[in-house]
Amino acid sequence: GQQLNQSPQSMFIQEGEDVSMNCTSSSIFNTWLWYKQEPGEGPVLLIALYKAGELTSNGRLTAQFGITRKDSFLNISASIPSDVGIYFCAGQQIWPQGGSEKLVFGKGTKLTVNP
Amino acid sequence: KAGVTQTPRYLIKTRGQQVTLSCSPISGHRSVSWYQQTPGQGLQFLFEYFSETQRNKGNFPGRFSGRQFSNSRSEMNVSTLELGDSALYLCASGHPGSTQYFGPGTRLTVL
């Protein structure tokens, strides 16, 4: 199935460092979403982006919706141990027949934070 | 507001059996989507329901089916289970045109 190109696949960082990850696609999306998933749980929504060029923050997290609508990035500043998890980007498309959406996901970035 | 709930959380079945998974959306949400998550394929869209109607379906065989009830609760069914069906099955709910919120998932293991 269709997927987004998410990078990096994994990151090992020290507590306090900043983190950056991104997603690209050949398709245009009308919404970009960033989720975090911890073991045994479903993805939890972190940030939603609705307009091309939009820059949105949620605490130490900042995400941007690319101007071409084909990419997005997520930054985490001053990482802490509880930031550990897998971060997924997702693009939301409106089906041509209207009214319905599906999410297309990246393969995830696994983040490890060393105290 | 309670989140999306899924039951059961864990399930073990053998090949050839069938299974039914249940999802209760966030109160007021009428759109329910199902996704399959595996290490190899990642998160893949299965289908979406709105007002008891399947609006769209992903690229999965006909063994995968679902339905939605008048209270927006949804079930998905997998018949004639195969080893490759072992996965985390995630349900998400939302308002049309808005973001989707996921449940904790049902971990299905097929032996």
Short mmCIF file of C-alpha atoms in Angstrom, two decimals:
data_model
loop_
_atom_site.label_atom_id
_atom_site.label_comp_id
_atom_site.label_asym_id
_atom_site.label_seq_id
_atom_site.Cartn_x
_atom_site.Cartn_y
_atom_site.Cartn_z
CA GLY A 1 0.00 0.00 0.00
CA GLN A 2 0.89 3.65 -0.24
CA GLN A 3 3.30 4.94 2.40
CA LEU A 4 5.22 8.04 3.24
CA ASN A 5 9.02 8.22 3.30
CA GLN A 6 9.92 8.91 6.90
CA SER A 7 13.48 9.46 8.12
CA PRO A 8 15.49 8.66 10.02
CA GLN A 9 14.35 5.13 10.88
CA SER A 10 15.91 5.36 14.33
CA MET A 11 17.73 7.83 16.51
CA PHE A 12 19.84 7.39 19.62
CA ILE A 13 20.36 10.65 21.48
CA GLN A 14 21.40 12.02 24.84
CA GLU A 15 18.90 13.61 27.16
CA GLY A 16 18.73 17.33 26.48
CA GLU A 17 19.51 17.09 22.77
CA ASP A 18 17.16 18.31 20.05
CA VAL A 19 15.63 15.88 17.57
CA SER A 20 14.41 16.35 14.03
CA MET A 21 12.55 13.92 11.78
CA ASN A 22 10.73 14.36 8.51
CA CYS A 23 8.35 12.82 6.03
CA THR A 24 8.11 13.21 2.29
CA SER A 25 5.65 12.01 -0.28
CA SER A 26 5.02 12.13 -3.98
CA SER A 27 1.35 12.81 -3.21
CA ILE A 28 -0.32 15.93 -1.91
CA PHE A 29 -2.09 15.76 1.43
CA ASN A 30 -4.63 18.15 2.89
CA THR A 31 -3.63 17.37 6.48
CA TRP A 32 -0.42 16.19 8.11
CA LEU A 33 -0.44 14.51 11.49
CA TRP A 34 2.26 13.39 13.89
CA TYR A 35 1.63 10.51 16.30
CA LYS A 36 3.67 8.86 19.01
CA GLN A 37 3.29 5.20 19.83
CA GLU A 38 4.59 3.44 22.92
CA PRO A 39 4.84 -0.34 23.30
CA GLY A 40 1.48 -2.08 23.58
CA GLU A 41 -0.49 1.07 22.87
CA GLY A 42 -2.13 2.76 19.93
CA PRO A 43 -0.72 5.92 18.33
CA VAL A 44 -1.39 9.11 20.27
CA LEU A 45 -1.90 12.31 18.33
CA LEU A 46 0.79 14.93 18.99
CA ILE A 47 0.25 17.63 16.41
CA ALA A 48 -2.17 18.19 13.52
CA LEU A 49 -1.38 20.52 10.62
CA TYR A 50 -4.10 21.75 8.28
CA LYS A 51 -2.57 24.42 6.05
CA ALA A 52 0.45 24.44 3.77
CA GLY A 53 3.24 26.37 5.43
CA GLU A 54 1.65 26.06 8.87
CA LEU A 55 4.05 25.87 11.81
CA THR A 56 2.54 24.53 15.03
CA SER A 57 3.97 23.90 18.48
CA ASN A 58 2.85 21.68 21.32
CA GLY A 59 5.17 22.21 24.27
CA ARG A 60 8.63 21.07 23.24
CA LEU A 61 7.31 19.76 19.92
CA THR A 62 7.19 21.81 16.73
CA ALA A 63 5.91 20.61 13.38
CA GLN A 64 5.52 22.20 9.97
CA PHE A 65 3.31 21.45 6.98
CA GLY A 66 5.48 21.83 3.89
CA ILE A 67 4.57 24.54 1.42
CA THR A 68 4.26 21.98 -1.40
CA ARG A 69 1.88 19.89 0.80
CA LYS A 70 4.14 16.91 0.14
CA ASP A 71 6.27 16.99 3.27
CA SER A 72 6.35 17.71 6.97
CA PHE A 73 8.88 17.76 9.78
CA LEU A 74 8.75 17.32 13.54
CA ASN A 75 11.25 18.77 15.96
CA ILE A 76 11.58 17.87 19.62
CA SER A 77 13.63 20.23 21.73
CA ALA A 78 15.51 19.39 24.92
CA SER A 79 14.60 15.69 24.82
CA ILE A 80 13.79 13.82 28.03
CA PRO A 81 13.64 10.06 28.73
CA SER A 82 9.84 9.93 28.40
CA ASP A 83 10.16 11.03 24.76
CA VAL A 84 11.17 7.43 23.98
CA GLY A 85 8.83 5.79 21.51
CA ILE A 86 8.06 5.49 17.83
CA TYR A 87 6.98 8.65 16.05
CA PHE A 88 4.79 8.34 12.97
CA CYS A 89 3.88 10.91 10.41
CA ALA A 90 0.57 10.51 8.64
CA GLY A 91 -0.90 12.26 5.67
CA GLN A 92 -4.64 12.53 5.38
CA GLN A 93 -6.31 12.39 2.00
CA ILE A 94 -9.85 13.03 0.98
CA TRP A 95 -11.15 10.26 -1.21
CA PRO A 96 -12.22 11.44 -4.66
CA GLN A 97 -15.77 10.27 -4.05
CA GLY A 98 -15.87 12.74 -1.23
CA GLY A 99 -16.40 12.91 2.49
CA SER A 100 -14.12 10.12 3.53
CA GLU A 101 -10.57 10.21 4.73
CA LYS A 102 -7.85 7.69 5.13
CA LEU A 103 -4.50 8.07 6.79
CA VAL A 104 -1.30 7.12 4.99
CA PHE A 105 1.53 6.47 7.41
CA GLY A 106 5.28 6.65 7.42
CA LYS A 107 7.17 3.63 8.75
CA GLY A 108 8.09 5.48 11.92
CA THR A 109 11.15 6.89 13.65
CA LYS A 110 12.21 4.96 16.74
CA LEU A 111 13.62 7.36 19.29
CA THR A 112 15.88 6.26 22.13
CA VAL A 113 16.94 8.82 24.73
CA ASN A 114 19.88 8.04 26.99
CA PRO A 115 19.65 9.71 30.40
CA LYS B 1 -14.40 12.18 27.54
CA ALA B 2 -13.52 8.50 27.28
CA GLY B 3 -11.18 7.53 24.51
CA VAL B 4 -11.55 4.89 21.85
CA THR B 5 -11.88 1.46 23.41
CA GLN B 6 -11.10 -1.84 21.76
CA THR B 7 -11.85 -5.35 22.92
CA PRO B 8 -10.32 -7.74 23.41
CA ARG B 9 -6.81 -6.37 23.91
CA TYR B 10 -5.15 -9.69 23.17
CA LEU B 11 -6.28 -12.69 21.20
CA ILE B 12 -4.70 -15.97 20.20
CA LYS B 13 -6.24 -18.02 17.39
CA THR B 14 -5.19 -20.86 15.16
CA ARG B 15 -5.06 -20.94 11.38
CA GLY B 16 -8.43 -21.38 9.73
CA GLN B 17 -10.41 -19.90 12.59
CA GLN B 18 -12.27 -16.64 12.42
CA VAL B 19 -12.12 -13.67 14.77
CA THR B 20 -14.25 -10.63 15.59
CA LEU B 21 -12.78 -7.47 17.06
CA SER B 22 -14.78 -4.67 18.59
CA CYS B 23 -14.30 -0.91 18.71
CA SER B 24 -16.25 1.74 20.60
CA PRO B 25 -15.51 5.24 19.29
CA ILE B 26 -15.23 8.43 21.27
CA SER B 27 -18.71 9.67 22.14
CA GLY B 28 -20.08 11.75 19.28
CA HIS B 29 -17.69 10.40 16.67
CA ARG B 30 -19.48 8.73 13.79
CA SER B 31 -16.51 7.86 11.60
CA VAL B 32 -14.59 4.71 12.50
CA SER B 33 -11.55 3.45 10.63
CA TRP B 34 -9.57 0.25 11.03
CA TYR B 35 -5.84 -0.22 10.47
CA GLN B 36 -3.52 -3.19 10.55
CA GLN B 37 -0.04 -2.69 11.98
CA THR B 38 2.76 -5.17 11.34
CA PRO B 39 6.55 -4.77 11.65
CA GLY B 40 7.03 -5.36 7.95
CA GLN B 41 4.22 -3.32 6.41
CA GLY B 42 3.69 -0.70 9.09
CA LEU B 43 0.23 0.82 9.45
CA GLN B 44 -2.12 -0.10 6.62
CA PHE B 45 -5.68 1.17 6.13
CA LEU B 46 -8.34 -1.54 6.20
CA PHE B 47 -11.67 0.26 5.90
CA GLU B 48 -13.72 3.17 7.13
CA TYR B 49 -17.32 3.33 8.29
CA PHE B 50 -19.62 6.30 8.66
CA SER B 51 -23.28 6.13 9.65
CA GLU B 52 -23.29 2.33 9.34
CA THR B 53 -21.95 2.46 5.77
CA GLN B 54 -18.56 1.35 4.59
CA ARG B 55 -17.26 4.37 2.70
CA ASN B 56 -13.88 3.04 1.68
CA LYS B 57 -11.78 -0.07 1.78
CA GLY B 58 -8.05 -0.63 1.66
CA ASN B 59 -6.22 -3.26 -0.32
CA PHE B 60 -7.01 -6.32 1.77
CA PRO B 61 -8.62 -9.63 0.78
CA GLY B 62 -12.31 -10.28 1.24
CA ARG B 63 -11.57 -12.31 4.38
CA PHE B 64 -11.42 -8.95 6.12
CA SER B 65 -14.80 -7.41 6.69
CA GLY B 66 -16.47 -5.04 9.08
CA ARG B 67 -19.64 -3.34 10.07
CA GLN B 68 -20.87 -0.40 12.08
CA PHE B 69 -23.89 -0.25 14.31
CA SER B 70 -26.36 2.58 14.84
CA ASN B 71 -24.52 3.65 18.01
CA SER B 72 -21.32 4.01 15.90
CA ARG B 73 -19.67 1.01 17.51
CA SER B 74 -17.83 -1.07 14.95
CA GLU B 75 -16.66 -4.61 14.54
CA MET B 76 -14.21 -6.15 12.16
CA ASN B 77 -14.10 -9.80 11.25
CA VAL B 78 -11.32 -11.87 9.78
CA SER B 79 -12.28 -15.29 8.47
CA THR B 80 -10.05 -18.25 7.66
CA LEU B 81 -7.14 -16.82 9.59
CA GLU B 82 -3.63 -17.09 8.19
CA LEU B 83 -0.31 -16.77 10.00
CA GLY B 84 0.29 -13.47 8.24
CA ASP B 85 -2.80 -11.99 9.86
CA SER B 86 -0.92 -11.74 13.14
CA ALA B 87 -0.82 -8.03 13.83
CA LEU B 88 -1.96 -5.17 15.98
CA TYR B 89 -5.40 -4.08 14.78
CA LEU B 90 -6.12 -0.45 15.49
CA CYS B 91 -9.40 1.39 15.43
CA ALA B 92 -9.60 5.16 15.08
CA SER B 93 -12.57 7.47 15.38
CA GLY B 94 -13.19 11.05 14.43
CA HIS B 95 -15.51 13.58 12.92
CA PRO B 96 -15.55 13.66 9.10
CA GLY B 97 -12.83 15.97 7.85
CA SER B 98 -11.14 16.04 11.22
CA THR B 99 -8.30 14.21 12.89
CA GLN B 100 -8.54 10.60 13.93
CA TYR B 101 -7.92 9.30 17.44
CA PHE B 102 -6.70 5.77 17.98
CA GLY B 103 -7.60 3.11 20.47
CA PRO B 104 -5.02 0.89 22.17
CA GLY B 105 -5.44 -1.86 19.61
CA THR B 106 -6.10 -5.58 19.67
CA ARG B 107 -3.02 -7.78 19.43
CA LEU B 108 -3.96 -10.82 17.33
CA THR B 109 -1.63 -13.80 17.25
CA VAL B 110 -2.36 -16.60 14.78
CA LEU B 111 -0.68 -19.94 15.52
#
